[in-house]
Short mmCIF file of C-alpha atoms and ligand atoms in Angstrom, two decimals:
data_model
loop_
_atom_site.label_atom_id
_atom_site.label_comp_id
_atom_site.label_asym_id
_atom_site.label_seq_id
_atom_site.Cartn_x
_atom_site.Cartn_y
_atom_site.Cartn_z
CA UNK A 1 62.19 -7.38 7.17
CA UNK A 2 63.69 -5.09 9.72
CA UNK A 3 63.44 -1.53 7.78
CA UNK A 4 65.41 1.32 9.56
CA UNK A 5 62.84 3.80 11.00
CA UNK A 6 65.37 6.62 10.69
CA UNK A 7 65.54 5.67 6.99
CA UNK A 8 61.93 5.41 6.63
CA UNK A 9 61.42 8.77 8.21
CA UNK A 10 63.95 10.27 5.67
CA UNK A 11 61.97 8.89 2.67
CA UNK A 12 58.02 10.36 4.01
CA UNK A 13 60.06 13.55 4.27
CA UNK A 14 61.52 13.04 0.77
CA UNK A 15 58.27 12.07 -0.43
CA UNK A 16 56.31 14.58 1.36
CA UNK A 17 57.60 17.60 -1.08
CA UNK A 18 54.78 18.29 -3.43
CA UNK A 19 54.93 17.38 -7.20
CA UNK A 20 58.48 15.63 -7.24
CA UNK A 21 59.54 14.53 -10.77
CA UNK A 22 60.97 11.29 -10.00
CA UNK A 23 62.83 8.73 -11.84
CA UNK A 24 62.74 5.02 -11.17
CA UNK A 25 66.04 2.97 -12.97
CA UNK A 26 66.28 -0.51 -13.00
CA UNK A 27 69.26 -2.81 -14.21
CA UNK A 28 70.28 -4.07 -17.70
CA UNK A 29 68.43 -7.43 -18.92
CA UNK A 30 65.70 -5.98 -16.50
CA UNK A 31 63.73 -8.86 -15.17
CA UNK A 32 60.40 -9.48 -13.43
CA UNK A 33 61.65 -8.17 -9.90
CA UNK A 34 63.32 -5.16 -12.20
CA UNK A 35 59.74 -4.38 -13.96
CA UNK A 36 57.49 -5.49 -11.17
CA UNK A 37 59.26 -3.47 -8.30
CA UNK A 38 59.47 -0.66 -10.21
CA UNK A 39 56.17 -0.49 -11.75
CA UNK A 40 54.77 -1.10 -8.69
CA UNK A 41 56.70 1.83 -6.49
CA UNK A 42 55.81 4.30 -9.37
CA UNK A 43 52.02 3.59 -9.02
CA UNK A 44 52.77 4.03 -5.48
CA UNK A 45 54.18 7.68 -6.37
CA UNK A 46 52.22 8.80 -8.19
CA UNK A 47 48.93 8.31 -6.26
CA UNK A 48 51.27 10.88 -3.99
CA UNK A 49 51.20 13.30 -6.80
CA UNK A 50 54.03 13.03 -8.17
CA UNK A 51 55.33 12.78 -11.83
CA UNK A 52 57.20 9.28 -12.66
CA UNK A 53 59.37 7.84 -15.20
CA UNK A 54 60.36 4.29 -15.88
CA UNK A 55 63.57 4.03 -17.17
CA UNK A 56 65.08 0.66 -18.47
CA UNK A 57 68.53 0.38 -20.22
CA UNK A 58 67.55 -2.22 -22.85
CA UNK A 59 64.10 -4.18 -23.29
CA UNK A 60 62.91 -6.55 -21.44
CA UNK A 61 61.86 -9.98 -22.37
CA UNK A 62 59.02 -10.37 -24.02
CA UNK A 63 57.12 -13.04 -21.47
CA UNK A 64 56.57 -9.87 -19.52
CA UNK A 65 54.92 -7.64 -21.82
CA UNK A 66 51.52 -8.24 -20.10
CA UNK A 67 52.47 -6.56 -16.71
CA UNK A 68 50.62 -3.65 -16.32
CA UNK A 69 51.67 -0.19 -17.45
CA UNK A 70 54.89 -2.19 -18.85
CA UNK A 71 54.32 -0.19 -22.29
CA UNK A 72 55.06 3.30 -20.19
CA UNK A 73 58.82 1.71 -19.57
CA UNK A 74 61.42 3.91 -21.41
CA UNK A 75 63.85 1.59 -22.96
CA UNK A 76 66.93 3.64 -23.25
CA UNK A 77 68.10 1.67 -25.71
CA UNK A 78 65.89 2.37 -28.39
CA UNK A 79 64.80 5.58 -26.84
CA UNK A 80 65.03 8.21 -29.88
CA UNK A 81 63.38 10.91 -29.01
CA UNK A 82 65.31 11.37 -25.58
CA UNK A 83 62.50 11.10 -23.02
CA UNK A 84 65.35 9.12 -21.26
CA UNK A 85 68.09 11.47 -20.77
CA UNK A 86 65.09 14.03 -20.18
CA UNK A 87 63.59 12.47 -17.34
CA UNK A 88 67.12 12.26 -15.78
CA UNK A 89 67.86 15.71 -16.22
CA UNK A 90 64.95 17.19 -14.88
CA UNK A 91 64.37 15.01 -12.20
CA UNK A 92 64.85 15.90 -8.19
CA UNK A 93 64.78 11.92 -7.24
CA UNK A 94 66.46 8.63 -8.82
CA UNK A 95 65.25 5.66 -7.18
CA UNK A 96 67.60 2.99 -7.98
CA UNK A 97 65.78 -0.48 -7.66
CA UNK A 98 67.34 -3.93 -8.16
CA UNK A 99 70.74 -3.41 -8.69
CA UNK A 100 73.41 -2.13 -6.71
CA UNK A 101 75.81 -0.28 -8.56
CA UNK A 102 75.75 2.39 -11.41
CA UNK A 103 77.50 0.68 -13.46
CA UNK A 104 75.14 -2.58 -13.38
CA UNK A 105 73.22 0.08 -15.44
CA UNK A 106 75.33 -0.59 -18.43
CA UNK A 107 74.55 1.66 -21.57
CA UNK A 108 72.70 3.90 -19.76
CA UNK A 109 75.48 4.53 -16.77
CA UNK A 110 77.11 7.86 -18.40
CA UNK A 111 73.58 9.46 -18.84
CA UNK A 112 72.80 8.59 -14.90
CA UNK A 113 76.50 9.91 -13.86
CA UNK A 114 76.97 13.03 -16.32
CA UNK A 115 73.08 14.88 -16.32
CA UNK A 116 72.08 14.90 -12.92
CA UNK A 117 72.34 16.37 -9.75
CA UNK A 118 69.14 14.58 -8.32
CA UNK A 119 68.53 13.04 -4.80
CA UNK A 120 69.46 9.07 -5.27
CA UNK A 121 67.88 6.08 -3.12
CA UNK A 122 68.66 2.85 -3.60
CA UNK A 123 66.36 0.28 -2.80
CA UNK A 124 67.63 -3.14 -3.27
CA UNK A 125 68.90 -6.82 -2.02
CA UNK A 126 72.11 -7.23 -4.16
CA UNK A 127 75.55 -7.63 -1.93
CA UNK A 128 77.85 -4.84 -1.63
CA UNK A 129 76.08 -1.53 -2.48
CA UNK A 130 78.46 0.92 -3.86
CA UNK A 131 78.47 4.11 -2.26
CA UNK A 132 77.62 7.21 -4.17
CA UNK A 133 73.69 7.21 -3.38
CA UNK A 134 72.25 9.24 -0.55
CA UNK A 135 69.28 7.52 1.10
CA UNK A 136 69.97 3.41 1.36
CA UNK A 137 67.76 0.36 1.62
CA UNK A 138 69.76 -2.29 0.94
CA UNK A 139 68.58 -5.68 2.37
CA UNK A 140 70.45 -8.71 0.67
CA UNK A 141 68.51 -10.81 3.19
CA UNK A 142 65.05 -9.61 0.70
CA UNK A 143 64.13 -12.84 -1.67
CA UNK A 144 63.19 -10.26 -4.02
CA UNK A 145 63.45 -5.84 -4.71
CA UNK A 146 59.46 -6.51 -4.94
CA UNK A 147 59.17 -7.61 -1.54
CA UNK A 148 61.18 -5.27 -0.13
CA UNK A 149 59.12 -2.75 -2.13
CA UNK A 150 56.06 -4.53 -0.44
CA UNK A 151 57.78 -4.00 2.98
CA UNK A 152 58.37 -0.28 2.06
CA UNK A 153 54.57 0.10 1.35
CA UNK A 154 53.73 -1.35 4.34
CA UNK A 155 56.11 0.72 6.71
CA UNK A 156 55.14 3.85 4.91
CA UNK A 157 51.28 3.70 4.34
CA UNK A 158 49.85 0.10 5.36
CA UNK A 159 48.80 -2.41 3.36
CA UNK A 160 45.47 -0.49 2.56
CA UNK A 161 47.70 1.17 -0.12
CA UNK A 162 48.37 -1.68 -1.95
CA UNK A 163 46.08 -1.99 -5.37
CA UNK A 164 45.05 -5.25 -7.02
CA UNK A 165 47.30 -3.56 -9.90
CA UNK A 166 50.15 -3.38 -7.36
CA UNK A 167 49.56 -7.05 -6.07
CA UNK A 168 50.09 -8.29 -9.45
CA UNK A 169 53.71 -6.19 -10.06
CA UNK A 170 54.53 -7.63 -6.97
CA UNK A 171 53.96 -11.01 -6.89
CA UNK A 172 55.86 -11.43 -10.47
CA UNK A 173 59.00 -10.16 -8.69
CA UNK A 174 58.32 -12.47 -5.27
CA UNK A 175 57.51 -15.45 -7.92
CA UNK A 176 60.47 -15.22 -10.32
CA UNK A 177 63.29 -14.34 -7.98
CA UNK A 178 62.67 -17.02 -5.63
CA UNK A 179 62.49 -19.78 -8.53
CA UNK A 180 58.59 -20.00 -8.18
CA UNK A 181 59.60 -19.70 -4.11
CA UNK A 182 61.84 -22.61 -3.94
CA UNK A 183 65.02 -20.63 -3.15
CA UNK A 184 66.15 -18.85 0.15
CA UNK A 185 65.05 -16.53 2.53
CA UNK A 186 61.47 -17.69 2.18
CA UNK A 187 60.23 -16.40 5.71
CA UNK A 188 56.91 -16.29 6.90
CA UNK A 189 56.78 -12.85 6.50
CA UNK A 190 57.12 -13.36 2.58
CA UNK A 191 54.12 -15.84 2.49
CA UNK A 192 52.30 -13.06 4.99
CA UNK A 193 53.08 -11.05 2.05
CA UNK A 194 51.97 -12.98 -0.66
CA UNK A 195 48.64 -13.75 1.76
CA UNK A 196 48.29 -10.09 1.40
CA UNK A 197 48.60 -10.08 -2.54
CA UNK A 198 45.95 -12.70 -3.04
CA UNK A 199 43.36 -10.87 -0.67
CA UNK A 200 43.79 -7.92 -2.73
CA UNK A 201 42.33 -10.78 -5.61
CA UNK A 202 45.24 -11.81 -7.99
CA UNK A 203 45.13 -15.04 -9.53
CA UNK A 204 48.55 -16.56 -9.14
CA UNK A 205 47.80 -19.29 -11.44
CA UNK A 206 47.13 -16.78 -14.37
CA UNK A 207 50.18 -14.99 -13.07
CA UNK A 208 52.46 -18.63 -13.33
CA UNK A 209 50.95 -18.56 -17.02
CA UNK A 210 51.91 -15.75 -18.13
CA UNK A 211 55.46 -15.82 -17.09
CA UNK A 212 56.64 -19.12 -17.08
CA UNK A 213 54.29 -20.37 -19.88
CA UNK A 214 54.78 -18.07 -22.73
CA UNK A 215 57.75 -19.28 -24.86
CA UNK A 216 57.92 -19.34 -28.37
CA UNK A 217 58.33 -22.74 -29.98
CA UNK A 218 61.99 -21.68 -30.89
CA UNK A 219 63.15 -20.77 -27.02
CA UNK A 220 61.47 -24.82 -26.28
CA UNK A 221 64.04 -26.28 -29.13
CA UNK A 222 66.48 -24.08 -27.96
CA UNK A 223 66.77 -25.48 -24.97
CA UNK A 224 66.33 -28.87 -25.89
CA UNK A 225 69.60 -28.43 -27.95
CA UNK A 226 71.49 -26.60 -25.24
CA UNK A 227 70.87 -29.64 -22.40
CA UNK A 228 71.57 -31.88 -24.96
CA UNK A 229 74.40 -30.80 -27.39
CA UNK A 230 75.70 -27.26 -25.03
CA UNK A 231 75.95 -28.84 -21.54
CA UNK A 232 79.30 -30.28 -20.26
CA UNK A 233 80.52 -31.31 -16.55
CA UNK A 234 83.77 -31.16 -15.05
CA UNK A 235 85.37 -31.48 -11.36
CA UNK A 236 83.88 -34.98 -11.02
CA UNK A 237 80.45 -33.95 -12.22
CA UNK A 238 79.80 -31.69 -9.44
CA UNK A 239 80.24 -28.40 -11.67
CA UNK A 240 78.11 -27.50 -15.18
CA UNK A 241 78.56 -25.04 -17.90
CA UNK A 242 77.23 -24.31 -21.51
CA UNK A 243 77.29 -21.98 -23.80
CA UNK A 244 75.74 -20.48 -26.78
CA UNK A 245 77.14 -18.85 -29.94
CA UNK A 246 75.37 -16.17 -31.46
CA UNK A 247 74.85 -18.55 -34.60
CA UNK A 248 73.41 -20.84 -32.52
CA UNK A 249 71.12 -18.66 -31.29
CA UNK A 250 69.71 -17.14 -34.28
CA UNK A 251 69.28 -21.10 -35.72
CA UNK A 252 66.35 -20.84 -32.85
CA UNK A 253 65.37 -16.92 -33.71
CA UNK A 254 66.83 -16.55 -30.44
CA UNK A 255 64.87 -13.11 -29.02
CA UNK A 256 66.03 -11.38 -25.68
CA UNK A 257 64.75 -13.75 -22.31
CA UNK A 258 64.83 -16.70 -23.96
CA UNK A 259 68.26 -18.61 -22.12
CA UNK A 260 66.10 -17.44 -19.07
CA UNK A 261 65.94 -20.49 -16.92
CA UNK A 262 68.78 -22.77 -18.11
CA UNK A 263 71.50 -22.16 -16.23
CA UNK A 264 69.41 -23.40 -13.44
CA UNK A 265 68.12 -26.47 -15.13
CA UNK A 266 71.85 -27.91 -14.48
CA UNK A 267 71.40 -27.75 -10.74
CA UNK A 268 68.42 -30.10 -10.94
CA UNK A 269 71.35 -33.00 -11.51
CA UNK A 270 71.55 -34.17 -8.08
CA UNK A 271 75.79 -34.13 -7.77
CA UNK A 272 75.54 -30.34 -9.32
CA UNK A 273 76.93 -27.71 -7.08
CA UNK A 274 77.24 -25.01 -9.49
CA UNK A 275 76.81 -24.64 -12.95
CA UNK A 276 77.59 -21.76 -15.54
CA UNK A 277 76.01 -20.37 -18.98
CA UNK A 278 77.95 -17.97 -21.14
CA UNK A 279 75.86 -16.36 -23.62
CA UNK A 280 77.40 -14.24 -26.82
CA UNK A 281 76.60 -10.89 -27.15
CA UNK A 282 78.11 -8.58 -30.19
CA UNK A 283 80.70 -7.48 -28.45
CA UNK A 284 80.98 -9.66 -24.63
CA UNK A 285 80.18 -12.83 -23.04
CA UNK A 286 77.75 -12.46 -20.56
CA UNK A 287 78.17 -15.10 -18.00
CA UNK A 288 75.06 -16.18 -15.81
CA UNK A 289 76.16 -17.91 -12.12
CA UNK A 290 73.98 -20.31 -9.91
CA UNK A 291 75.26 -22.51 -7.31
CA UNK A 292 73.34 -24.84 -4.69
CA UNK A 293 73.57 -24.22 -0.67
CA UNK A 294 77.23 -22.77 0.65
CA UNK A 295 78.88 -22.48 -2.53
CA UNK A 296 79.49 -18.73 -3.08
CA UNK A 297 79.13 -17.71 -6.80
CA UNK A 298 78.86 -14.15 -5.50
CA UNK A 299 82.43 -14.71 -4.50
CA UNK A 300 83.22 -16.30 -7.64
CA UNK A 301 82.02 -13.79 -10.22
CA UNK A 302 83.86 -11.18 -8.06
CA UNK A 303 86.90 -12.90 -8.40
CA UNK A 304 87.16 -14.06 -11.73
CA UNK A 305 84.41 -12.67 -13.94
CA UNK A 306 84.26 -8.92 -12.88
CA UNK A 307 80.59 -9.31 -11.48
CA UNK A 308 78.68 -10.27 -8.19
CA UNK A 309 74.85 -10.26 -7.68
CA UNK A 310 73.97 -12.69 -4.55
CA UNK A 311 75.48 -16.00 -2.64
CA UNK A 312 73.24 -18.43 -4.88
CA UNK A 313 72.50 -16.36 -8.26
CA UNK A 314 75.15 -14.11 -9.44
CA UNK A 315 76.63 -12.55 -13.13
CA UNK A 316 79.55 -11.21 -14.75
CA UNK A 317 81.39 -10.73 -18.38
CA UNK A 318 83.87 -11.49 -20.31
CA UNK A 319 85.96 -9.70 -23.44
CA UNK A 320 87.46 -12.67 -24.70
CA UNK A 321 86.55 -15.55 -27.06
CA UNK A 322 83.88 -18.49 -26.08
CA UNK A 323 86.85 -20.83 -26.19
CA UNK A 324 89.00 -18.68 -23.98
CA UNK A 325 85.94 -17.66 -21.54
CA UNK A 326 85.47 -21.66 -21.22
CA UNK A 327 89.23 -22.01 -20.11
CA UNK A 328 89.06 -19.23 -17.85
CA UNK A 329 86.40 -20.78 -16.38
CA UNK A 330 87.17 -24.20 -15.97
CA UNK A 331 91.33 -23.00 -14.47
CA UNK A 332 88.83 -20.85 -12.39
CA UNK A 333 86.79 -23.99 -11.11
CA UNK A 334 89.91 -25.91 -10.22
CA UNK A 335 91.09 -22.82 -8.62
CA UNK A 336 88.00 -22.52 -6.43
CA UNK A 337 87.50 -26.18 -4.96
CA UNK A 338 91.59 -26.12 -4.59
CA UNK A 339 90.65 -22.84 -1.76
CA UNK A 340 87.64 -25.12 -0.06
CA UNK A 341 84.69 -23.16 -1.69
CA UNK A 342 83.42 -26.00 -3.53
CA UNK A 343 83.09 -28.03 -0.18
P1 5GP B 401 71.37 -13.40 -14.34
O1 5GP B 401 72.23 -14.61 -14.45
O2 5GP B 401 69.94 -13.75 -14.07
O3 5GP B 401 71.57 -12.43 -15.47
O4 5GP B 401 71.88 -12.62 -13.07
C1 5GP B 401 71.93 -13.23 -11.81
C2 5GP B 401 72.30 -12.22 -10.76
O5 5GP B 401 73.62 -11.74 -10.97
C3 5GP B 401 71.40 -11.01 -10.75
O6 5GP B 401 71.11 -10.72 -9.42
C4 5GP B 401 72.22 -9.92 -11.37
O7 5GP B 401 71.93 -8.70 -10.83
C5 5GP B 401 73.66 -10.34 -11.08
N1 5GP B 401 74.51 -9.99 -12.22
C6 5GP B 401 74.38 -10.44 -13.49
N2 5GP B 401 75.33 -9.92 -14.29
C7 5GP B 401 76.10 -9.11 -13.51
C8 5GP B 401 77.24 -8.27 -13.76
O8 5GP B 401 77.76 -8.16 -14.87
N3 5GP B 401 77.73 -7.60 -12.68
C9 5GP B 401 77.20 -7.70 -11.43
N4 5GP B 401 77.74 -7.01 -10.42
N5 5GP B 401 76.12 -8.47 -11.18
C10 5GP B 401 75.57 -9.17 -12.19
MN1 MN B 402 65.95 -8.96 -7.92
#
């Protein structure tokens, strides 16, 4: 990871003002890199001396409640006492982590754009940054915000820095944005990395556990009926989408992280290119994007879903019915492979 030295110089001088109160915001739906990365870089902080808060716009799922310090995470959401919008007010640095716009931050966007006047870094690996923040590491060629965090660490302090405690936040952000390291831009530098992690004495296989092993029995039966009843192909079986009602979901007491996974489980059909899930919310559609190789669902959220995220793994939403969101999509598909981009 080729970090700009200039940019590194501006964040030790940043971080070299004594007793910053500092903010660390991740994205809605915050996932493992989300928590991990930013758990990680406020341990990092505040063995500086510096006072951090976690901020979250909405919980995350519930497979990740183990990660340590996870219960110090302010969940705007259900935030009533207003530590939130405190934090942001008083604080002289937002670190933005895993997301590249404002807006990505949903619910919790006016509070970020109305109450503060604070220095903003962004420190991600979506595509695109917006502009607006004021010290930038964007690296889109990162597998994961938690290796770039590691990289950070690394270029600021050494490796010595980096606590067993810190090892573990990382890894679960390496782990579950690379699809247990089976997606791209694994470089050696990554598995260097993760060499790293497991001298400092994690246990991966406790880690894999954790994450990836603790469903309830209704997310299981959920997805059982979504392959099987929810999945449909079009364009000559090379595309996939399903979708799930809210009905649906509370038939399987449905709780927050548990469609995690299945719009990927669609790609494992060999002729699958790219496949779609659309799940109801109260008052959107939020539609999850994965595609295999060159097929650009980055460029396809942009362009018809009012998202983006990265080439292989990207989101967006829509304010219309299921029925109409699945016609969208599939005029959308034909669309697509009519311009080339479904090779
Ligand atoms: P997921 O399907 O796991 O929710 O999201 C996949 C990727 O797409 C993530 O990198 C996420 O940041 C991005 N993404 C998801 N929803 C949206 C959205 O509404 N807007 C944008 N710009 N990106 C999104
Ligand atoms: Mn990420």
């Amino acid at each position: 990871m080729e970090l700009s030295k200039d940019h590194i110089e501006r964040l030790r001088e940043l971080l070299a003002r004594p007793a910053q109160r500092i903010v660390i915001l991740s994205h809605t739906n915050p996932d493992g890199d989300a928590v991990g990365s930013s758990l990680a870089w406020a341990e990092v902080l505040r063995g500086m001396g510096h006072a951090v808060t976690c901020i979250v716009p909405n919980k995350y799922p519930y497979f990740l409640d183990w990660m340590p310090g996870i219960e110090e995470v302010v969940v705007f959401k259900t935030d009533t006492e207003g530590r939130a919008a405190r934090a942001v007010s008083e604080a002289d640095i937002l670190f933005c982590l895993d997301f590249n716009a404002v807006s990505r931050l949903e619910i919790l966007s006016d509070t970020i754009e109305a109450n503060t006047t604070a220095v903003r870094v962004l420190i991600d690996h979506h595509l695109s940054p917006d502009a607006g923040f004021d010290l930038v590491f964007s690296h889109p060629d990162s597998s994961s915000t938690c290796f770039l965090v590691y990289c950070l660490i690394e270029a600021l302090f050494g490796t010595e820095a980096i606590t067993r405690r810190m090892a573990e936040l990382l890894y679960v952000g390496m782990m579950t944005d690379t699809g247990n390291f089976a997606f791209s831009f694994l470089t050696p530098e990554l598995f260097r990395a993760v060499a790293v992690l497991v001298e400092k004495g994690i246990r991966i296989p406790d880690i894999h556990n954790s994450v990836y092993n603790a469903y309830t029995e209704g997310r299981a039966r959920l997805f059982g009926y979504a392959i099987n009843r929810k999945m449909e192909l079009i364009q000559d079986g090379t595309v996939a989408y399903m979708s799930l009602l809210e009905s649906e979901m509370r038939r399987f007491q449905f709780q927050q992280g548990d469609s995690e996974g299945f719009v990927n489980y669609a790609l494992t059909i060999k002729k699958v290119k790219m496949s779609a899930m659309f799940l109801a919310h109260r008052k959107f559609i939020r539609v999850s994007l994965r595609s295999r190789g060159d097929v650009d669902v980055n460029l396809f959220a942009r362009k018809y879903f009012n998202g983006g995220g990265h080439k292989n793994a990207a989101g967006g939403k829509s304010f219309v019915s299921m029925r109409e969101t699945i016609d969208h999509y599939v005029r959308s598909v034909a669309e697509f492979a009519a311009e080339g981009h479904l090779g």
